mmCIF file of C-alpha atoms in Angstrom:
data_model
loop_
_atom_site.group_PDB
_atom_site.id
_atom_site.type_symbol
_atom_site.label_atom_id
_atom_site.label_comp_id
_atom_site.label_asym_id
_atom_site.label_seq_id
_atom_site.Cartn_x
_atom_site.Cartn_y
_atom_site.Cartn_z
ATOM 1 C CA UNK A 244 73.254 130.933 147.228
ATOM 2 C CA UNK A 245 69.684 132.453 146.621
ATOM 3 C CA UNK A 246 67.581 129.323 146.023
ATOM 4 C CA UNK A 247 65.312 131.029 143.188
ATOM 5 C CA UNK A 248 68.162 131.507 140.637
ATOM 6 C CA UNK A 249 67.647 129.290 137.420
ATOM 7 C CA UNK A 250 70.804 127.332 136.548
ATOM 8 C CA UNK A 251 72.185 129.749 134.234
ATOM 9 C CA UNK A 252 71.729 132.731 136.984
ATOM 10 C CA UNK A 253 73.152 130.572 139.660
ATOM 11 C CA UNK A 254 76.370 130.447 137.509
ATOM 12 C CA UNK A 255 76.486 134.132 137.171
ATOM 13 C CA UNK A 256 76.017 134.511 141.158
ATOM 14 C CA UNK A 257 78.601 132.204 141.690
ATOM 15 C CA UNK A 258 81.152 133.797 139.310
ATOM 16 C CA UNK A 259 80.170 137.180 140.709
ATOM 17 C CA UNK A 260 80.213 136.175 144.366
ATOM 18 C CA UNK A 261 83.724 135.161 144.175
ATOM 19 C CA UNK A 262 84.917 138.730 143.118
ATOM 20 C CA UNK A 263 85.195 141.121 146.406
ATOM 21 C CA UNK A 264 82.929 144.170 146.388
ATOM 22 C CA UNK A 265 83.229 146.618 145.176
ATOM 23 C CA UNK A 266 85.003 145.302 142.000
ATOM 24 C CA UNK A 267 81.931 142.563 141.499
ATOM 25 C CA UNK A 268 80.599 141.995 138.024
ATOM 26 C CA UNK A 269 76.828 142.314 137.405
ATOM 27 C CA UNK A 270 74.849 140.792 139.516
ATOM 28 C CA UNK A 271 71.122 139.143 138.343
ATOM 29 C CA UNK A 272 68.598 140.975 140.066
ATOM 30 C CA UNK A 273 66.901 144.233 139.456
ATOM 31 C CA UNK A 274 65.036 146.439 141.695
ATOM 32 C CA UNK A 275 62.895 149.118 139.318
ATOM 33 C CA UNK A 276 61.695 151.272 142.236
ATOM 34 C CA UNK A 277 63.522 152.419 145.373
ATOM 35 C CA UNK A 278 64.856 155.176 147.050
ATOM 36 C CA UNK A 279 68.060 156.454 148.724
ATOM 37 C CA UNK A 280 66.474 159.628 149.937
ATOM 38 C CA UNK A 281 63.404 161.857 149.301
ATOM 39 C CA UNK A 282 63.669 165.393 150.706
ATOM 40 C CA UNK A 283 59.816 166.138 151.420
ATOM 41 C CA UNK A 284 60.782 168.947 153.842
ATOM 42 C CA UNK A 285 63.418 170.774 151.374
ATOM 43 C CA UNK A 286 66.219 170.209 154.338
ATOM 44 C CA UNK A 287 69.853 170.459 153.621
ATOM 45 C CA UNK A 288 71.191 167.345 152.529
ATOM 46 C CA UNK A 289 74.340 165.886 154.358
ATOM 47 C CA UNK A 290 75.872 163.628 151.753
ATOM 48 C CA UNK A 291 78.134 162.001 154.219
ATOM 49 C CA UNK A 292 75.076 161.040 156.578
ATOM 50 C CA UNK A 293 73.261 159.644 153.561
ATOM 51 C CA UNK A 294 75.544 157.576 152.441
ATOM 52 C CA UNK A 295 76.865 156.269 156.013
ATOM 53 C CA UNK A 296 73.142 155.165 156.133
ATOM 54 C CA UNK A 297 72.389 153.804 152.907
ATOM 55 C CA UNK A 298 75.504 152.222 151.943
ATOM 56 C CA UNK A 299 75.225 148.982 154.622
ATOM 57 C CA UNK A 300 71.563 148.382 153.074
ATOM 58 C CA UNK A 301 73.154 148.343 149.559
ATOM 59 C CA UNK A 302 76.075 146.373 150.413
ATOM 60 C CA UNK A 303 73.532 143.691 151.703
ATOM 61 C CA UNK A 304 71.708 143.566 148.723
ATOM 62 C CA UNK A 305 74.522 143.168 146.653
ATOM 63 C CA UNK A 306 75.661 139.930 148.456
ATOM 64 C CA UNK A 307 71.896 138.916 148.085
ATOM 65 C CA UNK A 308 72.274 139.230 144.169
ATOM 66 C CA UNK A 309 71.137 142.743 143.120
ATOM 67 C CA UNK A 310 73.009 144.361 139.977
ATOM 68 C CA UNK A 311 70.658 147.282 139.561
ATOM 69 C CA UNK A 312 68.797 149.498 141.668
ATOM 70 C CA UNK A 313 66.666 152.208 140.051
ATOM 71 C CA UNK A 314 66.343 155.276 142.277
ATOM 72 C CA UNK A 315 62.813 156.610 141.855
ATOM 73 C CA UNK A 316 63.629 160.383 143.617
ATOM 74 C CA UNK A 317 62.524 162.960 141.160
ATOM 75 C CA UNK A 318 63.978 166.309 140.609
ATOM 76 C CA UNK A 319 62.648 168.789 143.329
ATOM 77 C CA UNK A 320 62.470 166.076 145.979
ATOM 78 C CA UNK A 321 66.012 165.315 146.483
ATOM 79 C CA UNK A 322 67.389 163.663 143.572
ATOM 80 C CA UNK A 323 71.224 163.605 144.280
ATOM 81 C CA UNK A 324 73.120 161.772 141.327
ATOM 82 C CA UNK A 325 76.247 162.475 143.113
ATOM 83 C CA UNK A 326 75.433 160.588 145.945
ATOM 84 C CA UNK A 327 74.101 157.980 144.002
ATOM 85 C CA UNK A 328 77.495 157.557 141.797
ATOM 86 C CA UNK A 329 79.491 157.400 145.287
ATOM 87 C CA UNK A 330 77.293 154.597 146.234
ATOM 88 C CA UNK A 331 77.536 153.119 143.188
ATOM 89 C CA UNK A 332 81.171 153.047 143.075
ATOM 90 C CA UNK A 333 81.325 151.978 146.888
ATOM 91 C CA UNK A 334 78.876 148.832 146.515
ATOM 92 C CA UNK A 335 79.298 147.709 142.974
ATOM 93 C CA UNK A 336 75.523 148.247 142.305
ATOM 94 C CA UNK A 337 74.364 149.910 139.017
ATOM 95 C CA UNK A 338 72.319 152.742 140.618
ATOM 96 C CA UNK A 339 70.224 154.715 138.076
ATOM 97 C CA UNK A 340 68.807 158.486 138.356
ATOM 98 C CA UNK A 341 65.755 159.941 136.459
ATOM 99 C CA UNK A 342 64.671 162.897 134.583
ATOM 100 C CA UNK A 343 60.910 164.531 135.048
ATOM 101 C CA UNK A 344 58.847 165.775 137.885
ATOM 102 C CA UNK A 345 56.589 164.786 140.468
ATOM 103 C CA UNK A 346 53.170 166.389 140.133
ATOM 104 C CA UNK A 347 51.481 164.322 142.905
ATOM 105 C CA UNK A 348 50.653 165.452 146.370
ATOM 106 C CA UNK A 349 48.492 168.230 144.657
ATOM 107 C CA UNK A 350 51.538 169.716 142.711
ATOM 108 C CA UNK A 351 53.314 170.923 146.022
ATOM 109 C CA UNK A 352 56.917 169.829 144.302
ATOM 110 C CA UNK A 353 56.200 171.114 141.109
ATOM 111 C CA UNK A 354 58.901 174.048 140.573
ATOM 112 C CA UNK A 355 57.267 177.459 139.322
ATOM 113 C CA UNK A 356 58.327 177.006 135.677
ATOM 114 C CA UNK A 357 56.352 173.607 135.212
ATOM 115 C CA UNK A 358 52.999 175.905 135.650
ATOM 116 C CA UNK A 359 54.084 178.349 132.933
ATOM 117 C CA UNK A 360 55.972 176.089 130.369
ATOM 118 C CA UNK A 361 54.260 173.840 127.785
ATOM 119 C CA UNK A 362 54.627 170.168 127.830
ATOM 120 C CA UNK A 363 56.850 170.597 124.866
ATOM 121 C CA UNK A 364 59.188 172.896 126.690
ATOM 122 C CA UNK A 365 59.192 170.706 129.801
ATOM 123 C CA UNK A 366 60.399 167.653 127.433
ATOM 124 C CA UNK A 367 62.927 169.562 125.900
ATOM 125 C CA UNK A 368 64.344 170.174 129.571
ATOM 126 C CA UNK A 369 64.114 166.670 130.187
ATOM 127 C CA UNK A 370 65.647 165.488 126.959
ATOM 128 C CA UNK A 371 68.583 167.880 127.827
ATOM 129 C CA UNK A 372 68.996 166.476 130.978
ATOM 130 C CA UNK A 373 69.316 162.956 129.112
ATOM 131 C CA UNK A 374 71.673 164.276 126.560
ATOM 132 C CA UNK A 375 73.868 165.988 128.960
ATOM 133 C CA UNK A 376 73.721 164.151 132.150
ATOM 134 C CA UNK A 377 72.958 165.505 135.681
ATOM 135 C CA UNK A 378 76.032 166.157 137.626
ATOM 136 C CA UNK A 379 77.987 163.471 135.648
ATOM 137 C CA UNK A 380 75.050 160.711 135.614
ATOM 138 C CA UNK A 381 72.823 160.328 132.654
ATOM 139 C CA UNK A 382 69.103 159.557 133.675
ATOM 140 C CA UNK A 383 68.007 156.328 132.711
ATOM 141 C CA UNK A 384 64.197 156.747 132.783
ATOM 142 C CA UNK A 385 61.546 159.393 133.287
ATOM 143 C CA UNK A 386 60.034 159.550 136.614
ATOM 144 C CA UNK A 387 56.703 161.787 137.081
ATOM 145 C CA UNK A 388 53.842 161.528 139.390
ATOM 146 C CA UNK A 389 50.095 162.491 138.907
ATOM 147 C CA UNK A 390 46.802 162.875 141.332
ATOM 148 C CA UNK A 391 43.619 161.173 141.087
ATOM 149 C CA UNK A 392 41.470 160.805 138.078
ATOM 150 C CA UNK A 393 40.163 162.943 136.401
ATOM 151 C CA UNK A 394 43.399 164.223 136.076
ATOM 152 C CA UNK A 395 44.067 168.147 136.797
ATOM 153 C CA UNK A 396 45.198 169.824 133.561
ATOM 154 C CA UNK A 397 48.888 170.161 135.323
ATOM 155 C CA UNK A 398 49.084 166.415 135.724
ATOM 156 C CA UNK A 399 47.968 165.656 131.891
ATOM 157 C CA UNK A 400 50.545 168.344 130.972
ATOM 158 C CA UNK A 401 53.206 166.160 133.073
ATOM 159 C CA UNK A 402 52.199 162.988 131.489
ATOM 160 C CA UNK A 403 52.216 164.661 127.769
ATOM 161 C CA UNK A 404 55.735 165.910 128.554
ATOM 162 C CA UNK A 405 56.864 162.611 129.461
ATOM 163 C CA UNK A 406 55.439 160.755 126.338
ATOM 164 C CA UNK A 407 57.157 163.682 124.375
ATOM 165 C CA UNK A 408 60.492 163.249 126.289
ATOM 166 C CA UNK A 409 59.931 159.304 125.702
ATOM 167 C CA UNK A 410 59.228 159.751 122.238
ATOM 168 C CA UNK A 411 62.575 161.560 121.300
ATOM 169 C CA UNK A 412 64.784 159.852 123.820
ATOM 170 C CA UNK A 413 63.525 156.281 123.837
ATOM 171 C CA UNK A 414 63.321 156.634 127.809
ATOM 172 C CA UNK A 415 60.346 154.598 129.904
ATOM 173 C CA UNK A 416 57.912 156.660 131.808
ATOM 174 C CA UNK A 417 57.829 155.535 135.608
ATOM 175 C CA UNK A 418 54.636 157.415 136.968
ATOM 176 C CA UNK A 419 53.512 157.420 140.500
ATOM 177 C CA UNK A 420 49.988 156.981 140.161
ATOM 178 C CA UNK A 421 47.863 158.421 143.137
ATOM 179 C CA UNK A 422 44.446 157.430 141.719
ATOM 180 C CA UNK A 423 44.814 153.950 140.776
ATOM 181 C CA UNK A 424 43.177 152.343 137.842
ATOM 182 C CA UNK A 425 41.391 155.291 136.418
ATOM 183 C CA UNK A 426 44.441 157.659 136.949
ATOM 184 C CA UNK A 427 46.528 154.637 135.092
ATOM 185 C CA UNK A 428 44.038 154.426 132.396
ATOM 186 C CA UNK A 429 43.764 158.122 131.438
ATOM 187 C CA UNK A 430 47.762 158.123 131.491
ATOM 188 C CA UNK A 431 47.813 155.420 128.965
ATOM 189 C CA UNK A 432 45.657 157.329 126.767
ATOM 190 C CA UNK A 433 47.482 160.302 126.873
ATOM 191 C CA UNK A 434 50.734 158.493 126.151
ATOM 192 C CA UNK A 435 49.494 156.266 123.281
ATOM 193 C CA UNK A 436 47.671 159.363 121.722
ATOM 194 C CA UNK A 437 51.037 160.976 121.821
ATOM 195 C CA UNK A 438 52.223 158.254 119.451
ATOM 196 C CA UNK A 439 54.261 156.423 122.267
ATOM 197 C CA UNK A 440 53.527 152.766 122.694
ATOM 198 C CA UNK A 441 52.154 151.789 125.806
ATOM 199 C CA UNK A 442 55.102 149.510 126.497
ATOM 200 C CA UNK A 443 56.790 152.838 127.514
ATOM 201 C CA UNK A 444 54.691 153.422 130.182
ATOM 202 C CA UNK A 445 54.962 152.064 133.891
ATOM 203 C CA UNK A 446 52.074 152.205 136.183
ATOM 204 C CA UNK A 447 54.094 152.940 139.589
ATOM 205 C CA UNK A 448 51.909 151.788 143.023
ATOM 206 C CA UNK A 449 49.693 149.268 140.841
ATOM 207 C CA UNK A 450 49.163 147.295 144.277
ATOM 208 C CA UNK A 451 46.913 150.345 145.614
ATOM 209 C CA UNK A 452 44.275 149.506 143.173
ATOM 210 C CA UNK A 453 42.557 146.424 144.707
ATOM 211 C CA UNK A 454 40.468 145.655 141.324
ATOM 212 C CA UNK A 455 42.643 143.072 139.531
ATOM 213 C CA UNK A 456 40.403 143.992 136.335
ATOM 214 C CA UNK A 457 42.472 147.274 136.068
ATOM 215 C CA UNK A 458 45.786 145.418 136.056
ATOM 216 C CA UNK A 459 44.419 143.229 133.418
ATOM 217 C CA UNK A 460 43.360 145.971 131.386
ATOM 218 C CA UNK A 461 46.739 148.146 131.710
ATOM 219 C CA UNK A 462 48.559 144.890 131.208
ATOM 220 C CA UNK A 463 46.469 143.765 127.736
ATOM 221 C CA UNK A 464 46.823 147.291 126.426
ATOM 222 C CA UNK A 465 50.873 146.582 126.432
ATOM 223 C CA UNK A 466 51.666 149.004 129.847
ATOM 224 C CA UNK A 467 54.016 147.677 132.587
ATOM 225 C CA UNK A 468 51.816 147.183 136.036
ATOM 226 C CA UNK A 469 54.391 147.654 139.097
ATOM 227 C CA UNK A 470 53.530 146.331 142.325
ATOM 228 C CA UNK A 471 55.977 148.148 144.432
ATOM 229 C CA UNK A 472 55.845 149.129 148.306
ATOM 230 C CA UNK A 473 56.421 145.414 148.990
ATOM 231 C CA UNK A 474 56.549 145.192 152.678
ATOM 232 C CA UNK A 475 56.373 142.465 155.409
ATOM 233 C CA UNK A 476 52.695 143.543 155.892
ATOM 234 C CA UNK A 477 51.923 143.461 152.090
ATOM 235 C CA UNK A 478 53.560 140.483 151.391
ATOM 236 C CA UNK A 479 50.435 138.105 150.879
ATOM 237 C CA UNK A 480 48.726 140.878 148.576
ATOM 238 C CA UNK A 481 51.871 141.357 146.511
ATOM 239 C CA UNK A 482 52.018 137.433 146.063
ATOM 240 C CA UNK A 483 48.269 137.586 145.272
ATOM 241 C CA UNK A 484 48.774 140.278 142.610
ATOM 242 C CA UNK A 485 51.420 138.394 141.003
ATOM 243 C CA UNK A 486 49.648 135.183 140.633
ATOM 244 C CA UNK A 487 46.771 136.624 139.580
ATOM 245 C CA UNK A 488 48.626 138.106 136.525
ATOM 246 C CA UNK A 489 50.578 135.051 136.212
ATOM 247 C CA UNK A 490 47.070 133.004 135.968
ATOM 248 C CA UNK A 491 45.868 135.437 133.253
ATOM 249 C CA UNK A 492 49.127 134.969 130.944
ATOM 250 C CA UNK A 493 50.097 138.418 131.998
ATOM 251 C CA UNK A 494 53.437 137.793 134.238
ATOM 252 C CA UNK A 495 55.255 139.275 131.567
ATOM 253 C CA UNK A 496 53.678 142.613 131.984
ATOM 254 C CA UNK A 497 54.304 142.704 135.600
ATOM 255 C CA UNK A 498 57.180 144.369 137.605
ATOM 256 C CA UNK A 499 57.688 144.118 141.675
ATOM 257 C CA UNK A 500 59.827 146.162 143.811
ATOM 258 C CA UNK A 501 59.487 147.825 147.522
ATOM 259 C CA UNK A 502 59.793 151.699 147.386
ATOM 260 C CA UNK A 503 61.911 151.144 150.117
ATOM 261 C CA UNK A 504 65.135 153.375 151.607
ATOM 262 C CA UNK A 505 64.195 156.904 152.112
ATOM 263 C CA UNK A 506 66.348 158.745 154.090
ATOM 264 C CA UNK A 507 64.824 161.898 154.941
ATOM 265 C CA UNK A 508 66.735 165.215 155.425
ATOM 266 C CA UNK A 509 65.477 167.383 158.374
ATOM 267 C CA UNK A 510 64.101 164.242 160.534
ATOM 268 C CA UNK A 511 66.454 162.790 163.295
ATOM 269 C CA UNK A 512 69.160 160.605 161.893
ATOM 270 C CA UNK A 513 67.130 160.836 158.800
ATOM 271 C CA UNK A 514 64.199 158.902 159.888
ATOM 272 C CA UNK A 515 63.314 155.001 159.891
ATOM 273 C CA UNK A 516 65.105 154.005 156.657
ATOM 274 C CA UNK A 517 63.350 150.723 155.238
ATOM 275 C CA UNK A 518 66.041 148.048 154.146
ATOM 276 C CA UNK A 519 65.996 146.796 150.727
ATOM 277 C CA UNK A 520 66.180 143.165 151.436
ATOM 278 C CA UNK A 521 62.982 141.585 151.768
ATOM 279 C CA UNK A 522 62.588 141.096 147.937
ATOM 280 C CA UNK A 523 65.393 138.677 148.327
ATOM 281 C CA UNK A 524 64.828 137.223 151.766
ATOM 282 C CA UNK A 525 61.128 137.112 152.027
ATOM 283 C CA UNK A 526 59.507 137.347 148.426
ATOM 284 C CA UNK A 527 61.504 135.771 145.907
ATOM 285 C CA UNK A 528 61.891 132.643 148.107
ATOM 286 C CA UNK A 529 58.002 132.132 147.571
ATOM 287 C CA UNK A 530 58.207 132.178 144.035
ATOM 288 C CA UNK A 531 58.794 129.471 141.421
ATOM 289 C CA UNK A 532 62.577 130.370 139.902
ATOM 290 C CA UNK A 533 60.872 130.911 136.510
ATOM 291 C CA UNK A 534 58.444 133.494 137.959
ATOM 292 C CA UNK A 535 61.326 135.119 139.947
ATOM 293 C CA UNK A 536 63.634 135.410 136.948
ATOM 294 C CA UNK A 537 60.687 137.067 134.973
ATOM 295 C CA UNK A 538 59.981 139.510 137.677
ATOM 296 C CA UNK A 539 63.293 140.546 138.867
ATOM 297 C CA UNK A 540 65.546 139.878 135.644
ATOM 298 C CA UNK A 541 63.536 139.485 132.478
ATOM 299 C CA UNK A 542 60.864 142.210 132.611
ATOM 300 C CA UNK A 543 62.869 145.256 134.211
ATOM 301 C CA UNK A 544 65.336 144.872 131.199
ATOM 302 C CA UNK A 545 62.146 144.591 128.840
ATOM 303 C CA UNK A 546 60.703 147.536 130.408
ATOM 304 C CA UNK A 547 63.612 149.990 130.913
ATOM 305 C CA UNK A 548 66.492 148.420 129.014
#
């Protein structure tokens, strides 16, 4: 049993562990930013191959205490709700999908309609996906991506569309932020300017910003600061980011995840699939129990529901 769990979560874990997968009840930990696949090459997707590669890794974290995994692959980059639903059924993990569009990497993954439609029209598309579902799975958050600050007009439009969709649906916005601190500040300004609380905005990839002052500023504005990309080589930096936020009384605005997984269609055997387990085996054991519970239970629920 993981040593970081509080007494209440230990009881939950023990009760859940007694039930065979996939019938197991919800488990404590939530990973807010991972991927089952990302299709950068636009190659055909073999669902059976993806499942064969991803399922053992998901089963591993189910046993370690993962109850929910939020798949951050956006539309037009390999979002595959059908595969996610099948993996959720097979592993007992609640796997979430998203709505939105990815404007990062210089807009190369934006569909043509994103160039011509208004922010309101894009927001209506995403709101429609939320209400009707996508291949039977309801999007549970908005995933977007932007480039460096000052943001291009296309980036600004995508952020505004996300804000309008959030205002209509209550969904939280998770934004891949290439430009670190300055781009995060610009996005928070757009979101709040549209009448949406900063608490509906998650600054994704905040660990790429080396100035803690930006992390503090975003958190004090009410936004969520997400240190994802957790990997063996970055573990000490991620710990430093968390401890800094904690020392400033801002742990309640921090999120941690790994940005792991990544079956890549078009590459031999789907490329190198990065396991999801480091958060459980290498990161959480280095945290105080209350800190781990905040980062992987309370804060994800507060940020996303």
